PDB file of C-alpha atoms in Angstrom:
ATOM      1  CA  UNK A 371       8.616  20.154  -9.097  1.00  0.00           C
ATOM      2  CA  UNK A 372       5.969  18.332 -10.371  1.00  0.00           C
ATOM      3  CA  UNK A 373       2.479  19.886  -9.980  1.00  0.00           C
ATOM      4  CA  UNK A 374      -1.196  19.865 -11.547  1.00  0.00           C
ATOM      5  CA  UNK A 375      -3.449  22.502 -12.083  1.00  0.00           C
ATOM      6  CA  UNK A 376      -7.420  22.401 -12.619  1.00  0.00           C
ATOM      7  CA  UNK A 377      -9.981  24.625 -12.602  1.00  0.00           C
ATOM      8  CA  UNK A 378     -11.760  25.642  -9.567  1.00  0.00           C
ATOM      9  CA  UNK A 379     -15.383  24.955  -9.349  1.00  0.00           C
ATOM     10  CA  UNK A 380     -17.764  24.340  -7.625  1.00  0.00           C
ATOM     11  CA  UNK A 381     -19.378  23.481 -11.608  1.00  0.00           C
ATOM     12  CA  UNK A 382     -23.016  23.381 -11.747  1.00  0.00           C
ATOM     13  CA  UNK A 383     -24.678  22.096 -15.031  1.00  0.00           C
ATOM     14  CA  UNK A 384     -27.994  21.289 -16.267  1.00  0.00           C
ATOM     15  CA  UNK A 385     -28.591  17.508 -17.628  1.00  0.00           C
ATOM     16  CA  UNK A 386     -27.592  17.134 -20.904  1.00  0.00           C
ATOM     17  CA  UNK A 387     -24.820  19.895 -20.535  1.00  0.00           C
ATOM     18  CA  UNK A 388     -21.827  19.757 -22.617  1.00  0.00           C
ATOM     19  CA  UNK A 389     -18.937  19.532 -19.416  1.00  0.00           C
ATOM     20  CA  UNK A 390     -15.294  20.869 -19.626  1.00  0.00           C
ATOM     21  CA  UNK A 391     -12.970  20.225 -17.071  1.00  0.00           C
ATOM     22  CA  UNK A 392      -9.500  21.948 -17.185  1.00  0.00           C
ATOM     23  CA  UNK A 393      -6.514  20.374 -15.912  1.00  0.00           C
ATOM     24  CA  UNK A 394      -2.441  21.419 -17.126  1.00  0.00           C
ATOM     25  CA  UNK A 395       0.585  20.089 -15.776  1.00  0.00           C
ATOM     26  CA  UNK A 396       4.086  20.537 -14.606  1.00  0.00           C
ATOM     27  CA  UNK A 397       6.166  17.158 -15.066  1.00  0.00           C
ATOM     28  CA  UNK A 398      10.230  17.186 -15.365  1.00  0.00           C
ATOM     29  CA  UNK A 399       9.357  13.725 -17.703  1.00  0.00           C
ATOM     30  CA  UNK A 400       6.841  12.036 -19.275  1.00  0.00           C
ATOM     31  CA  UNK A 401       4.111  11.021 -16.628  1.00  0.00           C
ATOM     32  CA  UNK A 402       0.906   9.513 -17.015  1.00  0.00           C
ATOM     33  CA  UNK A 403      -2.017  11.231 -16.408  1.00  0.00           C
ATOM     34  CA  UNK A 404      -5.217  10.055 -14.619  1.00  0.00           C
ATOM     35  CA  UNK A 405      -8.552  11.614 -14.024  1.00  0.00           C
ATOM     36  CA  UNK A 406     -10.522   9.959 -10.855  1.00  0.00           C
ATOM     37  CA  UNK A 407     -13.664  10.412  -9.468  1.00  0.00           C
ATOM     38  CA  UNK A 408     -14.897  10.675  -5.898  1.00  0.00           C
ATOM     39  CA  UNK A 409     -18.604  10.344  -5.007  1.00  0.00           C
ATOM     40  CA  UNK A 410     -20.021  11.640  -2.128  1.00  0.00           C
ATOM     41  CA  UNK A 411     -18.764   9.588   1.120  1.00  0.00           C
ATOM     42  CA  UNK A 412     -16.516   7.591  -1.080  1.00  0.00           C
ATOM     43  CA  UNK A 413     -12.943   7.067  -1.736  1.00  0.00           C
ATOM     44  CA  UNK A 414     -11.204   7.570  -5.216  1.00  0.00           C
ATOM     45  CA  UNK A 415     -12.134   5.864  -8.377  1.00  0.00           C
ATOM     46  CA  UNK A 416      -9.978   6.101 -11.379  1.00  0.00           C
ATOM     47  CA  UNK A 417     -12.245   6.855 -14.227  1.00  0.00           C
ATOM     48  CA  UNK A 418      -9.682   7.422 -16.912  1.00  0.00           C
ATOM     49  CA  UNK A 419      -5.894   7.445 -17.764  1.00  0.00           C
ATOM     50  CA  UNK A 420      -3.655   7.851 -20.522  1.00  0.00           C
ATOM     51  CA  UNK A 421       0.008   6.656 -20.702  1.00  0.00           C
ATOM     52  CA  UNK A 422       1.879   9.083 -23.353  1.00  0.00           C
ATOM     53  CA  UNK A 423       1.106  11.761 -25.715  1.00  0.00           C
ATOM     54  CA  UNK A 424      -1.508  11.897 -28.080  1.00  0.00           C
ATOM     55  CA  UNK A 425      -3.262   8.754 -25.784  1.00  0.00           C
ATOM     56  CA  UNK A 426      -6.848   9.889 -25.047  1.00  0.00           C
ATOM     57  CA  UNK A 427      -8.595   7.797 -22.208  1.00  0.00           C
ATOM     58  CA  UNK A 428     -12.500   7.381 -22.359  1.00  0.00           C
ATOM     59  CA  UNK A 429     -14.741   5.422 -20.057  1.00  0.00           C
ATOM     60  CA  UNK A 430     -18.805   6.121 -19.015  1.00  0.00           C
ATOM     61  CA  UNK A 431     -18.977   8.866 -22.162  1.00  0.00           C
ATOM     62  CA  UNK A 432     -15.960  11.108 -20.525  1.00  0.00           C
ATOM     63  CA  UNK A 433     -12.803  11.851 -22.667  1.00  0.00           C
ATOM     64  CA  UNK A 434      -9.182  13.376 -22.038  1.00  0.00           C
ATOM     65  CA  UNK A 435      -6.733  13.867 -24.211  1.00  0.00           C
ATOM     66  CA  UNK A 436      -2.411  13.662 -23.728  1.00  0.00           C
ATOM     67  CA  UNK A 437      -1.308  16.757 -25.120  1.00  0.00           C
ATOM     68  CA  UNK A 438       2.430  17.870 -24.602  1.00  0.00           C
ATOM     69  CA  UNK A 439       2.642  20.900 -26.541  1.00  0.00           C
ATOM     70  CA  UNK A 440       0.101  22.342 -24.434  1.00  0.00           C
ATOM     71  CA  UNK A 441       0.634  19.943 -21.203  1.00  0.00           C
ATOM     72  CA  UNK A 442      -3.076  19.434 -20.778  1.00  0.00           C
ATOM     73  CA  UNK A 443      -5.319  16.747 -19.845  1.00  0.00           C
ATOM     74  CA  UNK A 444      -9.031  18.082 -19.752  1.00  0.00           C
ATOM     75  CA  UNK A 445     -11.942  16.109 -19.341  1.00  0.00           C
ATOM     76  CA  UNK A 446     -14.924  16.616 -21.588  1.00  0.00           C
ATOM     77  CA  UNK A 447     -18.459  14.702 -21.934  1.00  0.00           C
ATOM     78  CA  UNK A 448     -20.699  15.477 -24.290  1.00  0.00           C
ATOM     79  CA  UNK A 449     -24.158  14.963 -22.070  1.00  0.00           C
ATOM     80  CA  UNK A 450     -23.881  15.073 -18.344  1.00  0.00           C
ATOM     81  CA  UNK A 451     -26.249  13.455 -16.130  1.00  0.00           C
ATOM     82  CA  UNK A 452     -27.374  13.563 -12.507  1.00  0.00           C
ATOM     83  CA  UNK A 453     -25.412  10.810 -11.571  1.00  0.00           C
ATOM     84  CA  UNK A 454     -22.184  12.968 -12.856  1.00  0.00           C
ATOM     85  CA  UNK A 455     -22.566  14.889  -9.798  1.00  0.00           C
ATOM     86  CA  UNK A 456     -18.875  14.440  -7.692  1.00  0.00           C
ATOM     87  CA  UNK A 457     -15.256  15.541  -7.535  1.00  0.00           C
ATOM     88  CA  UNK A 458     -13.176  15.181 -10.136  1.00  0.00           C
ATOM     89  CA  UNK A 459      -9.662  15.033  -9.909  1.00  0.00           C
ATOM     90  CA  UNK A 460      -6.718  15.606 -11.912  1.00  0.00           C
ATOM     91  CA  UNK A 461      -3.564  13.545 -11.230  1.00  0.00           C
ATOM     92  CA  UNK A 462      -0.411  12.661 -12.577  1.00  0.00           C
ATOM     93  CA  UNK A 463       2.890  10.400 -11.775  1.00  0.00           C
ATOM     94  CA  UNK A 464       5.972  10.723 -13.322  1.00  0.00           C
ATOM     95  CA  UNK A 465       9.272   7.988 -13.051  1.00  0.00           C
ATOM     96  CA  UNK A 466      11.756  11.058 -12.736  1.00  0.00           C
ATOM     97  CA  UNK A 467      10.127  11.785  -9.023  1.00  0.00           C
ATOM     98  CA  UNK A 468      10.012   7.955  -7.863  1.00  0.00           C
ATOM     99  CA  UNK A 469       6.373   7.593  -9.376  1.00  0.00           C
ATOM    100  CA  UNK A 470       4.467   9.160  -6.959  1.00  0.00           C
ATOM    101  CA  UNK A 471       0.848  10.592  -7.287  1.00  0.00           C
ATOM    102  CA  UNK A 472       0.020  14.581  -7.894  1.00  0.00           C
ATOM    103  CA  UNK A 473      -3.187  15.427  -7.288  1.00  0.00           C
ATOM    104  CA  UNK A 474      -5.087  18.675  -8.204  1.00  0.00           C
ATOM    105  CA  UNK A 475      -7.455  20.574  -5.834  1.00  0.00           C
ATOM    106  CA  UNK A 476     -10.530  18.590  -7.156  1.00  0.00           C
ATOM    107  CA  UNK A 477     -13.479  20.487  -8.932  1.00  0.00           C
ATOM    108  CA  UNK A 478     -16.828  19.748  -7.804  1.00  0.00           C
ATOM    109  CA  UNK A 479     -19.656  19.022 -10.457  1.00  0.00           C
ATOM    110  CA  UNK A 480     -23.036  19.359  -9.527  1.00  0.00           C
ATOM    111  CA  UNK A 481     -25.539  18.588 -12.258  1.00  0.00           C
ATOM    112  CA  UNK A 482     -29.501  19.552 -11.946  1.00  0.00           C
ATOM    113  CA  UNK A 483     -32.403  17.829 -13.560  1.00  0.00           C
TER     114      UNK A 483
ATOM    115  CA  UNK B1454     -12.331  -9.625  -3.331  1.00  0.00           C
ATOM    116  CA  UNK B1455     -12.563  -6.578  -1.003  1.00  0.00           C
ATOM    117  CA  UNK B1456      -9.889  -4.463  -2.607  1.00  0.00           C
ATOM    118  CA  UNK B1457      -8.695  -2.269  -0.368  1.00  0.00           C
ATOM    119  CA  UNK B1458     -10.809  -1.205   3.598  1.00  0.00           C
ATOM    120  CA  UNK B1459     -10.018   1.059   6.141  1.00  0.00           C
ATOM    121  CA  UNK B1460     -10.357   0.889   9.732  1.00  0.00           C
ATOM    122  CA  UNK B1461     -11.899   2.933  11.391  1.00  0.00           C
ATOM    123  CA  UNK B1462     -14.431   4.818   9.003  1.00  0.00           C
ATOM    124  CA  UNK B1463     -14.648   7.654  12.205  1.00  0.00           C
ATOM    125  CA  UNK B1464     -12.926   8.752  15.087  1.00  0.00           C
ATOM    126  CA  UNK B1465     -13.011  11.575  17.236  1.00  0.00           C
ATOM    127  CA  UNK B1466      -9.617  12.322  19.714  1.00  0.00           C
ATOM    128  CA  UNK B1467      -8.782  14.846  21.991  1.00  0.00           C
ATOM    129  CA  UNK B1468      -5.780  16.829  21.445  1.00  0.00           C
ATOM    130  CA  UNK B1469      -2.297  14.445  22.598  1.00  0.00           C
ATOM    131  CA  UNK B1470      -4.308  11.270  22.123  1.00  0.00           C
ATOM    132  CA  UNK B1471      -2.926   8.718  19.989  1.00  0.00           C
ATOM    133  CA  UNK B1472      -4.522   6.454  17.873  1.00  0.00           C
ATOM    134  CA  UNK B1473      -3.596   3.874  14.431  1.00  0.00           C
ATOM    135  CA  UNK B1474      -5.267   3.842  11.128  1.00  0.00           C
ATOM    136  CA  UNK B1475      -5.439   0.147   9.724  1.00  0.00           C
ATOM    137  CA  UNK B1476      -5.275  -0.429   5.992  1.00  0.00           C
ATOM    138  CA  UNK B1477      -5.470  -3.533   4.186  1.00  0.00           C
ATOM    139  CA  UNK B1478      -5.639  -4.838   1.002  1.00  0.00           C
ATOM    140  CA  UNK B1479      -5.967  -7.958  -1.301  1.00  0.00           C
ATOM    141  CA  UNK B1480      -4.994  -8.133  -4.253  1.00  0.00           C
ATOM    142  CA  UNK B1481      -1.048  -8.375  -3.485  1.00  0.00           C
ATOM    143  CA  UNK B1482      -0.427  -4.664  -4.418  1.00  0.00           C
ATOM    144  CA  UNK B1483       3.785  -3.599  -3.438  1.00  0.00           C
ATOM    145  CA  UNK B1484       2.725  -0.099  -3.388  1.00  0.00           C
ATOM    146  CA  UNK B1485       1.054   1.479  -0.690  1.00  0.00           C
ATOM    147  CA  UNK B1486      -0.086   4.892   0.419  1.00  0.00           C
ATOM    148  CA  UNK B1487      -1.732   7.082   2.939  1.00  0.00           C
ATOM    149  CA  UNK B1488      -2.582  10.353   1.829  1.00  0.00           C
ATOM    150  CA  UNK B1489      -4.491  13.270   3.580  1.00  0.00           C
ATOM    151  CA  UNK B1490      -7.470  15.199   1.698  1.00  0.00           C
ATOM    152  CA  UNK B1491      -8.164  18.671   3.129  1.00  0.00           C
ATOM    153  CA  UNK B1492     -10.803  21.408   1.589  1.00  0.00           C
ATOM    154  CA  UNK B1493      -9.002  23.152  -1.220  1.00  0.00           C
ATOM    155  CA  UNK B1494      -6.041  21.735  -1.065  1.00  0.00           C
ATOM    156  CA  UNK B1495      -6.848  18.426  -2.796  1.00  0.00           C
ATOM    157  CA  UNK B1496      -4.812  14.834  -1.919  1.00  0.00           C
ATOM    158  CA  UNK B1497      -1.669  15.598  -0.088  1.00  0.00           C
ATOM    159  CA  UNK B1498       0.625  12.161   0.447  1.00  0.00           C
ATOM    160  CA  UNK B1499       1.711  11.611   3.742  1.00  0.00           C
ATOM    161  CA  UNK B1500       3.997   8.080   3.760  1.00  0.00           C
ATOM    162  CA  UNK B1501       4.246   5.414   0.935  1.00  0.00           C
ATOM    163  CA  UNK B1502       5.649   2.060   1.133  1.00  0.00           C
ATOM    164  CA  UNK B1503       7.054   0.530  -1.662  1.00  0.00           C
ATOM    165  CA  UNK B1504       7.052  -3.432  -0.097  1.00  0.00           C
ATOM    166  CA  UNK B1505       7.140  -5.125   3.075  1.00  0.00           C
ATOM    167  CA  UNK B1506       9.675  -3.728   5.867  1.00  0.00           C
ATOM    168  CA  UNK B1507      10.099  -0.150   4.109  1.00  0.00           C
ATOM    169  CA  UNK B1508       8.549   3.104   4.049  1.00  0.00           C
ATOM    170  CA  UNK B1509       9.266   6.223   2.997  1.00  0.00           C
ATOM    171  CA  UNK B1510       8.260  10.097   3.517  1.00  0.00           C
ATOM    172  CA  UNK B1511       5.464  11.686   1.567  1.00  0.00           C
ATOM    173  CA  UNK B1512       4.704  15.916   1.264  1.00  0.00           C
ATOM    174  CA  UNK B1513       3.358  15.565   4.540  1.00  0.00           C
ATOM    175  CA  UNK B1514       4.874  13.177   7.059  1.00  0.00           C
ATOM    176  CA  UNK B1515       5.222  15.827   9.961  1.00  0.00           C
ATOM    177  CA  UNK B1516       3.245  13.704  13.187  1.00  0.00           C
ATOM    178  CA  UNK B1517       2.669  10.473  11.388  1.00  0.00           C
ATOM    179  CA  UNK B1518       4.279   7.450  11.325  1.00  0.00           C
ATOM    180  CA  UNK B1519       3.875   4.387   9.609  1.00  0.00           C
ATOM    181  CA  UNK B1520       4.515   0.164   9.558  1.00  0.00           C
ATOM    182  CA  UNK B1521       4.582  -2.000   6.865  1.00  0.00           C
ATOM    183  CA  UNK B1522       5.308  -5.472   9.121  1.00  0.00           C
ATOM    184  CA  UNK B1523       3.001  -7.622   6.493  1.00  0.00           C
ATOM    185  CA  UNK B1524       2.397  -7.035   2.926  1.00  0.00           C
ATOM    186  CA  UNK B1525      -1.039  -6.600   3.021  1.00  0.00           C
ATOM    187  CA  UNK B1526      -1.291  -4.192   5.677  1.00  0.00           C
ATOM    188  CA  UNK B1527      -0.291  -0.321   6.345  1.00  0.00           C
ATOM    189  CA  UNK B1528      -0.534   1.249   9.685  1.00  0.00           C
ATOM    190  CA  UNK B1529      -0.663   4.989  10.256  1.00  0.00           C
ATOM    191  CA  UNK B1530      -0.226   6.323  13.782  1.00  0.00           C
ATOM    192  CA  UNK B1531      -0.681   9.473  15.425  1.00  0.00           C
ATOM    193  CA  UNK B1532       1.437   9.737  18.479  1.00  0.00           C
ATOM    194  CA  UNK B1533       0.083  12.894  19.724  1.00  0.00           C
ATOM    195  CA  UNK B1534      -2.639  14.144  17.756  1.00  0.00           C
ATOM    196  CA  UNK B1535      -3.723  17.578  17.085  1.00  0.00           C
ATOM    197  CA  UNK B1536      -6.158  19.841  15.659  1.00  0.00           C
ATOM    198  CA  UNK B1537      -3.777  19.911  12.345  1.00  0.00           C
ATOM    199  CA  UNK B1538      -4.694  16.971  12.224  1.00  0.00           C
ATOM    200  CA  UNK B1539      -8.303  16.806  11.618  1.00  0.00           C
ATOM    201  CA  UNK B1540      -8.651  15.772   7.850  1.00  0.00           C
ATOM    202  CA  UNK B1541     -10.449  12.790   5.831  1.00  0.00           C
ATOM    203  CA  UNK B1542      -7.586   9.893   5.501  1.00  0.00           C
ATOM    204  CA  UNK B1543      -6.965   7.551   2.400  1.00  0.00           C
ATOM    205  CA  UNK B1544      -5.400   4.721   1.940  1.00  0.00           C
ATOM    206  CA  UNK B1545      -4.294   3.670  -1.471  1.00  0.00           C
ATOM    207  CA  UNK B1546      -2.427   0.308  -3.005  1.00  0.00           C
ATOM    208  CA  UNK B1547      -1.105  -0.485  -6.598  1.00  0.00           C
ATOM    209  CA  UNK B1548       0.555  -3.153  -8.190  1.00  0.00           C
ATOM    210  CA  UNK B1549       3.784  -0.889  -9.293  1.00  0.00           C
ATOM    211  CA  UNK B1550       4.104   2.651  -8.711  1.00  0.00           C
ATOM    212  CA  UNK B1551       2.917   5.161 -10.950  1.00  0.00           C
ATOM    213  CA  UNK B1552       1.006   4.030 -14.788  1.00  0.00           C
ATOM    214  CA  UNK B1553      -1.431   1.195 -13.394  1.00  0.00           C
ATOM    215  CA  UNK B1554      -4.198   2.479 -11.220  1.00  0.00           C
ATOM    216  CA  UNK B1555      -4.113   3.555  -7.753  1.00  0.00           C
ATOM    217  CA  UNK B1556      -6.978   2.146  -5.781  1.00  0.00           C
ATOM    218  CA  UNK B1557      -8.188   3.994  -2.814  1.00  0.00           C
ATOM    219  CA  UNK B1558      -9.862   3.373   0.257  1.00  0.00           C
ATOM    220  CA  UNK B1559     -13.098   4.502   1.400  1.00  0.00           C
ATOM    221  CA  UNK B1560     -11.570   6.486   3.908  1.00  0.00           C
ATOM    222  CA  UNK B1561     -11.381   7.307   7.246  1.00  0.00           C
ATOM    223  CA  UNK B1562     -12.826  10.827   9.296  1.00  0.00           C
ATOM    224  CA  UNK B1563     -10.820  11.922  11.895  1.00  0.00           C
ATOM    225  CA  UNK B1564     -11.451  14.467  14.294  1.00  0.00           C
ATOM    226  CA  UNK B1565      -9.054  16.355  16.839  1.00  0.00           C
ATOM    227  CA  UNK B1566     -10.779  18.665  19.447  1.00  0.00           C
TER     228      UNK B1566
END
């Protein structure tokens, strides 16, 4: 079945850190894939999404890129900041399983002045 | 334009209590979720409803169950509640299922002693 994998934190960076989050998939189609953000207390925000292959969604200086051939989806920014800190999750939804939502286990990001 | 609120934000029951989560939204969404977020283990969907009158069965719909009378709203009960069930609760809406956004919640504590 459908699944997503990302990498297990917790992630602790200093400002200005160069962040990589991992995140592959398992899809029997051609989902789209979502990164969203949770904030401490909050619920889910979507902070970035891409529709088909080769897409890359941006938004607030993070990036992720479609790639099939590898069936990855990782986030990157170039220069965290304190305000970074959260959960970051991984998701996708695919039309072959009725478009529901697949969530990863969420990696925690914790940046330090 | 609230987008999409939860009722209640806390609640503490006793084992075989029973209680209803209240979710509404705004903005006219068909889709509509209520998923359960546990340490480790990520967003897990319970029930989804894909338009008023119908539901349908998520990963997790063991001890739940769910009304969608009006469009805007989404009721999750807990007949008989149990420590199992102790978890943070999210509700989530979108326009169509799957490529546009999901929008969550804040979400709602809930403890079972």
């Amino acid at each position: 079945g459908d699944s997503v994998t990302q990498m297990e934190g917790p992630v602790t960076l200093s400002e200005e850190a160069f962040l990589t989050i991992n995140c592959t998939y398992t899809a029997t189609g051609y989902p789209s894939l979502f990164w969203y953000v949770q904030y401490p207390g909050e619920g889910l925000q979507l902070l970035l999404k891409a529709t088909k292959a080769d897409d890359k969604g941006s938004n607030k200086g993070f990036e992720a890129t479609y790639r099939k051939e590898t069936t990855s989806f990782h986030l990157e920014k170039g220069s965290v900041q304190v305000s970074d800190s959260a959960v970051y999750f991984c998701a996708l939804s695919d039309l072959n399983t009725g478009n529901q939502f697949y969530f990863g286990t969420g990696t925690s990001l914790t940046v330090i002045p | 334009n609230a987008g999409v609120t939860q009722t209640p934000k806390f609640r503490v029951l006793k084992t075989g209590q029973s209680m209803t989560l209240l979710c509404a939204q705004d903005m006219n969404h068909e889709y509509m979720y209520w998923y359960r977020q546990d340490p480790g283990m990520g967003l897990r969907l319970i029930h989804y409803s894909v338009g008023e009158g119908t539901t349908a069965k998520g990963e997790v719909p063991d001890g739940y169950n769910v009304s969608r009378l009006k469009k805007q709203n989404f009721l999750l009960g807990l007949e008989s509640a149990a420590p199992s069930q102790t978890s943070v609760y999210f509700c989530a809406s979108s326009r169509t299922s799957g490529g546009p956004t999901q929008y969550f919640g804040p979400g709602t504590r809930l403890t079972v002693l």
